[in-house]
Amino acid sequence: MTERISIHDSIAIDSLRRQRRVDPHRIARMRRVFYKKLEGSEAAIDELPVEVREAFAERIDFHPLRLEQRIDSASDGATKLVFVTAAGARVESVLLRPETGRTALCISSQVGCAANCDFCATGKMGFQANLSVGEMIDQVVQAAQLVAHEGRRVRNIVLMGMGEPFHNERAVDEALATLLGAEGFHHPASRVLISTVGIPEAMLRCARRFPDVGQALSLHAVRQDVREQIIPLARKHPVSELRETIASLNAIQSRTVMIEYLMLAGLNDSMADAAELVRFLDGLRVHVNLIPYNAIDDAPQLVGSTREVRDTFAHALKSAGLTTTIRYSMGADIEAACGQLVQRLDRESSRRPDET
Ligand code: SAH
C-alpha cells in the first residue's frame, strides 16, 4: 500500500492535488472545514470533487494519534488526554477549563525528554522520540474537536507538556507555522506560549521567526549551583547567559517573557533567594509564575514549599515591583503534571505486557 500523507504536510498534499488535478481552492476548503470548523475528516473530504474523494480519503492520514484514554478531573475542569503514536508511544495533552477563565490546552513535543530535570516525571523516562509535526497538531485538533462539542474553543495553546520543545526545534517550528498560518488554524500568536528549559540560540531563533509567540523560561533557580543541581542542562547554559537571552528576547518581542519558578523547600525558596531573583530580573521585561511542586515518585529528596512560603515569596517579589502569579495547580487528581500519567501507564504496561 502506498504510504499515507499527513493532512498537515502541505507539500505532500499539494503534490497529490496536482497529480489528481484538483483546484487549489477545493483543498483550501477541505483545510478550512478540518482546521477551523473542526468538522472532522469526512466532512473535510466532502469539500473535494466527488471523483477524487475516495482517493484522497485513502491517502490522507487525518489523525496520526489514537486517543487511548480520556480522564476528567473530579474536582476541577481539567481533562487529561492520553494518545498513542503509530510507533506505539504514549503522549499526553491536558485541557484546562477553569470555571471563570479561558480554555487552555497544554501539548507535548516529545516522548520522554533528554533534559532529565530532577523534579520532572518526563525527564525520568529518558528521551524516547521526537513527535512529528502531525503528532503535535493532532493533539490540538482532537482536543479542539472535543471542546467544540461542549460549545467551547481552545483559547490558549501552551507547549508545556512532555518534552523539551527546542530539542525538537524543526518540527516545533513547522507545527507553529501550521497553528498560526491562515491556511491552518490561524490561531493568534499572542495566545501561544512555548516553555523551555533554556536553550538560548533556539529561543532567539524562535523569537525572530515568531515574535508574537510567548516564551516561558523554566528558570527555577538563579544560583548557578542550585540550578545545576536540579537541571543538568544548566551546566551548558549558565544563568548569566540566560539573563542575556531574556534581554535579547525583550528587544525582539513586545510580549513579556514568563519566568517559571518551581518552589522547592530549602532549595530556592528563602527570602535571600527572592532577593537574588529580584536582582537577577532587574531591568528585564518579565512576569514571574511561581509553580507549586507536584511530587513525583522518582525524586523523594525534593519537597515542595508550603503554601505559606509561596505566598511570602510572592509577596517579596511583588513588593519589589515584579509582576508575580502563583500557578493554580489544576488536575492534581488526574496526575496532570508533566509526564506523570504516561510514566505510570508505561510502567504498568511493562509490568503486565500480556494485558495491554
Ligand atoms: N521542557 C520544557 C517544557 C515542559 S515542562 C520546560 O522545561 O519548560 C513544563 C513546566 O513544568 C516546566 O516549567 C517544568 O519545569 C515544570 N515541571 C516539571 N515537573 C514538574 C513537577 N513535578 N511539578 C511542577 N512543575 C513541574
Coordinates of C-alpha atoms and ligand atoms in Angstrom, one line a residue:
M1 CA 0.0 0.0 0.0
T2 CA 1.3 3.5 -0.8
E3 CA 2.3 5.4 2.2
R4 CA -0.3 7.8 3.7
I5 CA 0.2 11.5 3.6
S6 CA -0.4 13.6 6.7
I7 CA -3.1 16.3 6.4
H8 CA -0.5 18.7 8.0
D9 CA 2.1 18.0 5.3
S10 CA 1.1 20.8 2.9
I11 CA 3.9 19.9 0.3
A12 CA 2.8 16.3 0.0
I13 CA -0.9 17.3 -0.1
D14 CA -0.1 19.7 -2.9
S15 CA 1.6 17.2 -5.0
L16 CA -1.3 14.8 -4.6
R17 CA -3.6 17.7 -5.6
R18 CA -1.6 18.3 -8.8
Q19 CA -1.4 14.6 -9.6
R20 CA -5.2 14.4 -9.3
R21 CA -5.8 17.8 -10.9
V22 CA -7.8 19.3 -8.1
D23 CA -8.4 23.0 -7.9
P24 CA -6.3 24.5 -5.0
H25 CA -9.5 26.2 -3.7
R26 CA -11.0 22.9 -3.0
I27 CA -8.0 21.9 -0.9
A28 CA -8.3 25.2 0.9
R29 CA -11.9 24.4 1.6
M30 CA -11.0 21.0 2.9
R31 CA -8.5 22.6 5.3
R32 CA -11.0 25.2 6.5
V33 CA -13.5 22.6 7.4
F34 CA -10.9 20.5 9.1
Y35 CA -8.9 23.1 11.0
K36 CA -11.4 25.9 11.5
K37 CA -14.8 24.3 11.6
L38 CA -13.4 21.2 13.3
E39 CA -16.0 19.1 11.5
G40 CA -13.8 16.0 11.1
S41 CA -12.2 14.2 8.3
E42 CA -15.4 13.0 6.5
A43 CA -16.8 16.5 6.2
A44 CA -13.4 17.7 5.1
I45 CA -13.2 15.1 2.3
D46 CA -16.7 16.1 1.2
E47 CA -15.3 19.5 0.2
L48 CA -13.4 17.8 -2.6
P49 CA -14.8 17.0 -6.1
V50 CA -16.7 13.7 -5.9
E51 CA -14.4 11.8 -8.3
V52 CA -11.3 12.2 -6.1
R53 CA -12.9 11.8 -2.7
E54 CA -12.2 8.2 -2.3
A55 CA -8.6 8.5 -3.4
F56 CA -7.9 11.4 -1.0
A57 CA -9.7 9.6 1.8
E58 CA -7.5 6.6 1.3
R59 CA -4.3 8.6 1.1
I60 CA -4.7 11.2 3.7
D61 CA -4.0 10.5 7.3
F62 CA -6.1 12.9 9.3
H63 CA -5.2 11.6 12.8
P64 CA -1.7 10.4 13.4
L65 CA -2.6 9.9 17.1
R66 CA -5.1 7.5 18.6
L67 CA -6.9 8.6 21.8
E68 CA -6.3 5.9 24.3
Q69 CA -7.7 7.4 27.4
R70 CA -9.6 10.5 28.5
I71 CA -9.6 11.3 32.2
D72 CA -11.7 14.0 33.6
S73 CA -10.8 15.6 36.9
A74 CA -13.5 15.2 39.6
S75 CA -12.5 18.4 41.3
D76 CA -12.0 21.0 38.5
G77 CA -12.2 21.5 34.8
A78 CA -9.0 19.6 33.8
T79 CA -9.0 16.7 31.3
K80 CA -6.1 14.6 30.5
L81 CA -5.9 13.0 27.1
V82 CA -3.5 10.1 26.6
F83 CA -2.6 9.5 23.0
V84 CA -0.7 6.7 21.3
T85 CA 1.5 7.3 18.3
A86 CA 1.7 5.0 15.3
A87 CA 5.0 3.7 16.8
G88 CA 3.1 2.8 19.9
A89 CA 4.4 5.5 22.2
R90 CA 2.2 7.4 24.7
V91 CA 2.0 11.1 24.9
E92 CA -0.3 13.3 26.8
S93 CA -2.2 16.6 26.5
V94 CA -4.0 18.5 29.2
L95 CA -7.1 20.6 28.7
L96 CA -7.8 23.2 31.3
R97 CA -11.2 24.7 31.5
P98 CA -11.3 26.9 34.6
E99 CA -14.9 27.9 35.5
T100 CA -14.2 31.6 35.1
G101 CA -11.2 31.5 32.9
R102 CA -10.4 30.7 29.3
T103 CA -9.9 27.2 27.9
A104 CA -6.3 26.3 27.6
L105 CA -4.6 23.3 26.0
C106 CA -1.2 22.0 27.0
I107 CA 0.5 19.8 24.4
S108 CA 3.6 17.6 24.3
S109 CA 6.5 17.9 21.9
Q110 CA 8.4 14.7 22.6
V111 CA 8.0 11.3 24.0
G112 CA 10.2 11.4 27.1
C113 CA 12.9 14.1 27.3
A114 CA 16.7 14.3 27.3
A115 CA 16.9 17.2 29.7
N116 CA 16.5 14.9 32.7
C117 CA 15.5 17.5 35.2
D118 CA 15.4 16.2 38.8
F119 CA 11.8 17.2 39.5
C120 CA 10.2 16.1 36.2
A121 CA 8.4 12.8 35.6
T122 CA 9.0 13.0 31.8
G123 CA 12.7 13.6 32.4
K124 CA 12.9 10.3 34.4
M125 CA 11.6 8.4 31.3
G126 CA 14.7 9.5 29.3
F127 CA 14.4 10.5 25.7
Q128 CA 12.3 8.2 23.5
A129 CA 11.3 10.1 20.4
N130 CA 10.6 13.4 18.8
L131 CA 6.9 14.0 17.9
S132 CA 6.3 14.8 14.3
V133 CA 4.5 18.0 13.1
G134 CA 1.3 16.0 12.6
E135 CA 1.5 14.4 16.0
M136 CA 1.8 17.8 17.6
I137 CA -1.0 19.3 15.6
D138 CA -3.3 16.3 16.1
Q139 CA -3.2 16.9 19.8
V140 CA -4.7 20.4 19.1
V141 CA -7.2 19.0 16.5
Q142 CA -8.5 16.3 18.7
A143 CA -8.7 18.5 21.9
A144 CA -10.4 21.3 19.9
Q145 CA -12.9 18.9 18.5
L146 CA -13.6 17.6 22.0
V147 CA -14.3 21.1 23.5
A148 CA -16.2 22.2 20.4
H149 CA -18.8 19.6 21.4
E150 CA -19.1 21.5 24.7
G151 CA -19.5 24.8 22.9
R152 CA -16.0 25.9 23.9
R153 CA -13.0 26.9 21.9
V154 CA -9.4 26.4 22.8
R155 CA -8.1 29.9 23.5
N156 CA -4.6 29.4 24.7
I157 CA -2.2 26.8 23.5
V158 CA 0.9 26.1 25.6
L159 CA 3.8 23.8 24.7
M160 CA 4.3 22.8 28.2
G161 CA 3.6 19.1 28.1
M162 CA 6.1 16.3 27.8
G163 CA 9.5 17.1 26.2
E164 CA 11.7 20.0 25.5
P165 CA 10.3 21.8 22.5
F166 CA 13.7 23.2 21.4
H167 CA 15.2 19.7 21.3
N168 CA 12.7 19.1 18.5
E169 CA 13.1 22.5 17.0
R170 CA 12.4 21.9 13.4
A171 CA 9.1 20.1 13.9
V172 CA 8.0 22.6 16.6
D173 CA 8.8 25.4 14.2
E174 CA 6.7 23.8 11.5
A175 CA 3.9 23.0 13.9
L176 CA 3.8 26.6 15.0
A177 CA 3.6 27.7 11.3
T178 CA 0.6 25.5 10.9
L179 CA -1.1 26.6 14.1
L180 CA -0.6 30.3 13.2
G181 CA -0.9 30.1 9.4
A182 CA -4.0 31.4 7.6
E183 CA -4.2 28.0 5.8
G184 CA -4.0 26.2 9.1
F185 CA -5.7 27.0 12.4
H186 CA -5.0 30.7 12.1
H187 CA -4.6 30.8 15.9
P188 CA -3.5 34.2 17.2
A189 CA 0.2 34.0 18.1
S190 CA -0.4 36.0 21.2
R191 CA -2.3 33.0 22.6
V192 CA 0.5 30.6 22.1
L193 CA 3.2 30.0 24.6
I194 CA 6.3 27.8 24.4
S195 CA 8.0 26.7 27.6
T196 CA 11.7 25.8 27.6
V197 CA 14.4 24.6 30.0
G198 CA 16.5 27.4 28.4
I199 CA 18.3 26.8 25.2
P200 CA 19.5 30.3 24.2
E201 CA 20.1 30.0 20.5
A202 CA 16.8 28.2 19.8
M203 CA 14.9 30.7 21.9
L204 CA 16.3 33.6 19.9
R205 CA 15.6 31.8 16.6
C206 CA 12.0 31.2 17.7
A207 CA 11.6 34.8 18.8
R208 CA 12.8 36.1 15.5
R209 CA 10.6 33.8 13.5
F210 CA 7.5 34.1 15.7
P211 CA 7.9 37.4 17.7
D212 CA 4.3 37.3 19.0
V213 CA 4.6 33.8 20.3
G214 CA 5.2 33.9 24.0
Q215 CA 8.2 32.2 25.7
A216 CA 8.4 30.8 29.2
L217 CA 11.8 30.0 30.7
S218 CA 11.9 27.3 33.3
L219 CA 14.5 29.2 35.4
H220 CA 13.7 27.6 38.8
A221 CA 16.8 29.0 40.4
V222 CA 19.2 31.9 39.9
R223 CA 22.1 30.5 42.0
Q224 CA 24.1 28.6 39.4
D225 CA 25.0 25.7 41.8
V226 CA 21.4 25.2 42.8
R227 CA 20.2 25.3 39.2
E228 CA 22.8 22.8 38.2
Q229 CA 21.7 20.5 41.0
I230 CA 18.1 20.2 39.6
I231 CA 18.6 20.9 35.9
P232 CA 21.6 19.1 34.3
L233 CA 21.5 21.3 31.2
A234 CA 22.2 24.3 33.4
R235 CA 25.9 23.4 33.2
K236 CA 25.8 24.1 29.5
H237 CA 23.9 27.3 29.7
P238 CA 24.8 29.3 32.8
V239 CA 22.3 31.7 34.3
S240 CA 24.3 34.7 33.1
E241 CA 23.8 33.6 29.6
L242 CA 20.1 33.1 30.2
R243 CA 19.8 36.6 31.5
E244 CA 21.4 37.9 28.3
T245 CA 18.9 35.8 26.3
I246 CA 15.9 37.2 28.1
A247 CA 17.3 40.7 27.4
S248 CA 17.6 39.8 23.7
L249 CA 14.0 38.4 23.7
N250 CA 12.8 41.6 25.2
A251 CA 14.5 43.5 22.4
I252 CA 12.8 41.4 19.7
Q253 CA 9.4 40.8 21.3
S254 CA 6.7 43.2 22.7
R255 CA 5.4 40.4 25.0
T256 CA 6.9 39.9 28.4
V257 CA 8.9 36.7 29.0
M258 CA 7.4 34.3 31.5
I259 CA 9.8 33.2 34.2
E260 CA 8.7 29.8 35.6
Y261 CA 10.0 29.2 39.1
L262 CA 9.3 25.9 40.8
M263 CA 9.2 26.3 44.5
L264 CA 11.2 23.7 46.4
A265 CA 11.6 23.7 50.1
G266 CA 15.1 24.6 51.3
L267 CA 16.5 24.8 47.7
N268 CA 15.2 28.0 46.2
D269 CA 12.5 29.4 48.4
S270 CA 14.3 31.5 51.1
M271 CA 14.0 35.3 51.4
A272 CA 17.6 35.5 50.2
D273 CA 16.6 33.6 47.1
A274 CA 13.7 36.0 46.5
A275 CA 16.1 38.9 46.8
E276 CA 18.5 37.3 44.3
L277 CA 15.8 36.6 41.9
V278 CA 14.7 40.3 42.1
R279 CA 18.3 41.4 41.4
F280 CA 18.6 38.9 38.5
L281 CA 15.5 40.1 36.8
D282 CA 16.1 43.8 37.4
G283 CA 15.8 45.7 34.1
L284 CA 14.1 42.8 32.3
R285 CA 10.5 42.8 31.0
V286 CA 9.2 39.6 32.6
H287 CA 6.5 38.2 34.7
V288 CA 7.1 35.5 37.3
N289 CA 5.0 32.4 37.6
L290 CA 5.6 30.6 40.8
I291 CA 4.9 26.9 40.4
P292 CA 3.8 24.6 43.3
Y293 CA 5.8 21.4 43.1
N294 CA 3.9 18.3 42.1
A295 CA 5.7 15.5 44.0
I296 CA 7.0 12.6 41.8
D297 CA 7.9 9.1 42.9
D298 CA 11.4 9.3 41.5
A299 CA 12.5 12.4 43.4
P300 CA 11.9 11.6 47.1
Q301 CA 14.5 14.1 48.1
L302 CA 12.5 17.0 46.7
V303 CA 9.8 18.7 48.8
G304 CA 7.5 21.4 47.6
S305 CA 7.5 24.7 49.5
T306 CA 4.5 25.2 51.8
R307 CA 1.7 27.5 50.7
E308 CA 2.7 30.0 53.3
V309 CA 6.3 30.1 52.0
R310 CA 5.0 30.5 48.4
D311 CA 2.8 33.4 49.5
T312 CA 5.6 35.1 51.4
F313 CA 8.0 34.6 48.4
A314 CA 5.3 36.0 46.0
H315 CA 4.8 39.0 48.3
A316 CA 8.5 39.8 48.3
L317 CA 8.7 39.7 44.5
K318 CA 5.5 41.9 44.2
S319 CA 6.8 44.4 46.7
A320 CA 9.9 44.7 44.6
G321 CA 7.7 45.6 41.6
L322 CA 7.8 42.2 39.8
T323 CA 4.5 41.0 38.2
T324 CA 4.1 37.7 40.0
T325 CA 1.4 35.0 39.9
I326 CA 1.2 31.7 41.6
R327 CA 0.2 28.9 39.3
Y328 CA -3.1 27.5 40.2
S329 CA -2.4 23.8 40.0
M330 CA -5.4 22.1 38.3
G331 CA -5.9 18.4 37.8
A332 CA -3.9 17.2 40.7
D333 CA -6.2 14.2 41.0
I334 CA -5.6 13.2 37.4
E335 CA -1.8 13.4 37.5
A336 CA -1.9 16.4 35.2
A337 CA 1.7 17.4 35.9
C338 CA 4.1 16.9 33.1
G339 CA 4.5 13.2 32.2
Q340 CA 3.2 11.8 35.4
L341 CA 0.4 9.8 34.0
V342 CA 2.2 8.5 30.9
Q343 CA 5.0 7.4 33.1
R344 CA 2.7 5.4 35.3
L345 CA 0.8 3.8 32.4
D346 CA 4.1 2.9 30.7
R347 CA 5.3 1.3 33.9
E348 CA 2.1 -0.7 34.3
S349 CA 2.1 -1.9 30.8
S350 CA 5.7 -3.0 31.0
R351 CA 4.9 -4.9 34.2
R352 CA 2.0 -6.6 32.5
P353 CA 2.9 -6.9 28.9
D354 CA 0.4 -9.6 28.2
E355 CA -2.5 -7.4 29.3
T356 CA -2.0 -4.4 27.0
Ligands
SAH1 N1 10.8 21.3 28.7 C1 10.0 22.4 28.9 C2 8.5 22.2 29.0 C3 8.0 21.0 29.7 S1 7.6 21.1 31.4 C4 10.5 23.2 30.1 O1 11.4 22.8 30.8 O2 10.0 24.3 30.3 C5 6.6 22.5 31.8 C6 6.9 23.1 33.1 O3 6.5 22.2 34.2 C7 8.3 23.5 33.3 O4 8.4 24.7 33.9 C8 8.8 22.4 34.2 O5 9.9 22.8 34.9 C9 7.5 22.2 35.1 N2 7.5 20.9 35.9 C10 8.1 19.7 35.5 N3 7.9 18.8 36.5 C11 7.2 19.4 37.4 C12 6.6 18.9 38.7 N4 6.8 17.7 39.1 N5 5.9 19.8 39.4 C13 5.7 21.1 39.0 N6 6.2 21.6 37.8 C14 6.9 20.7 37.1

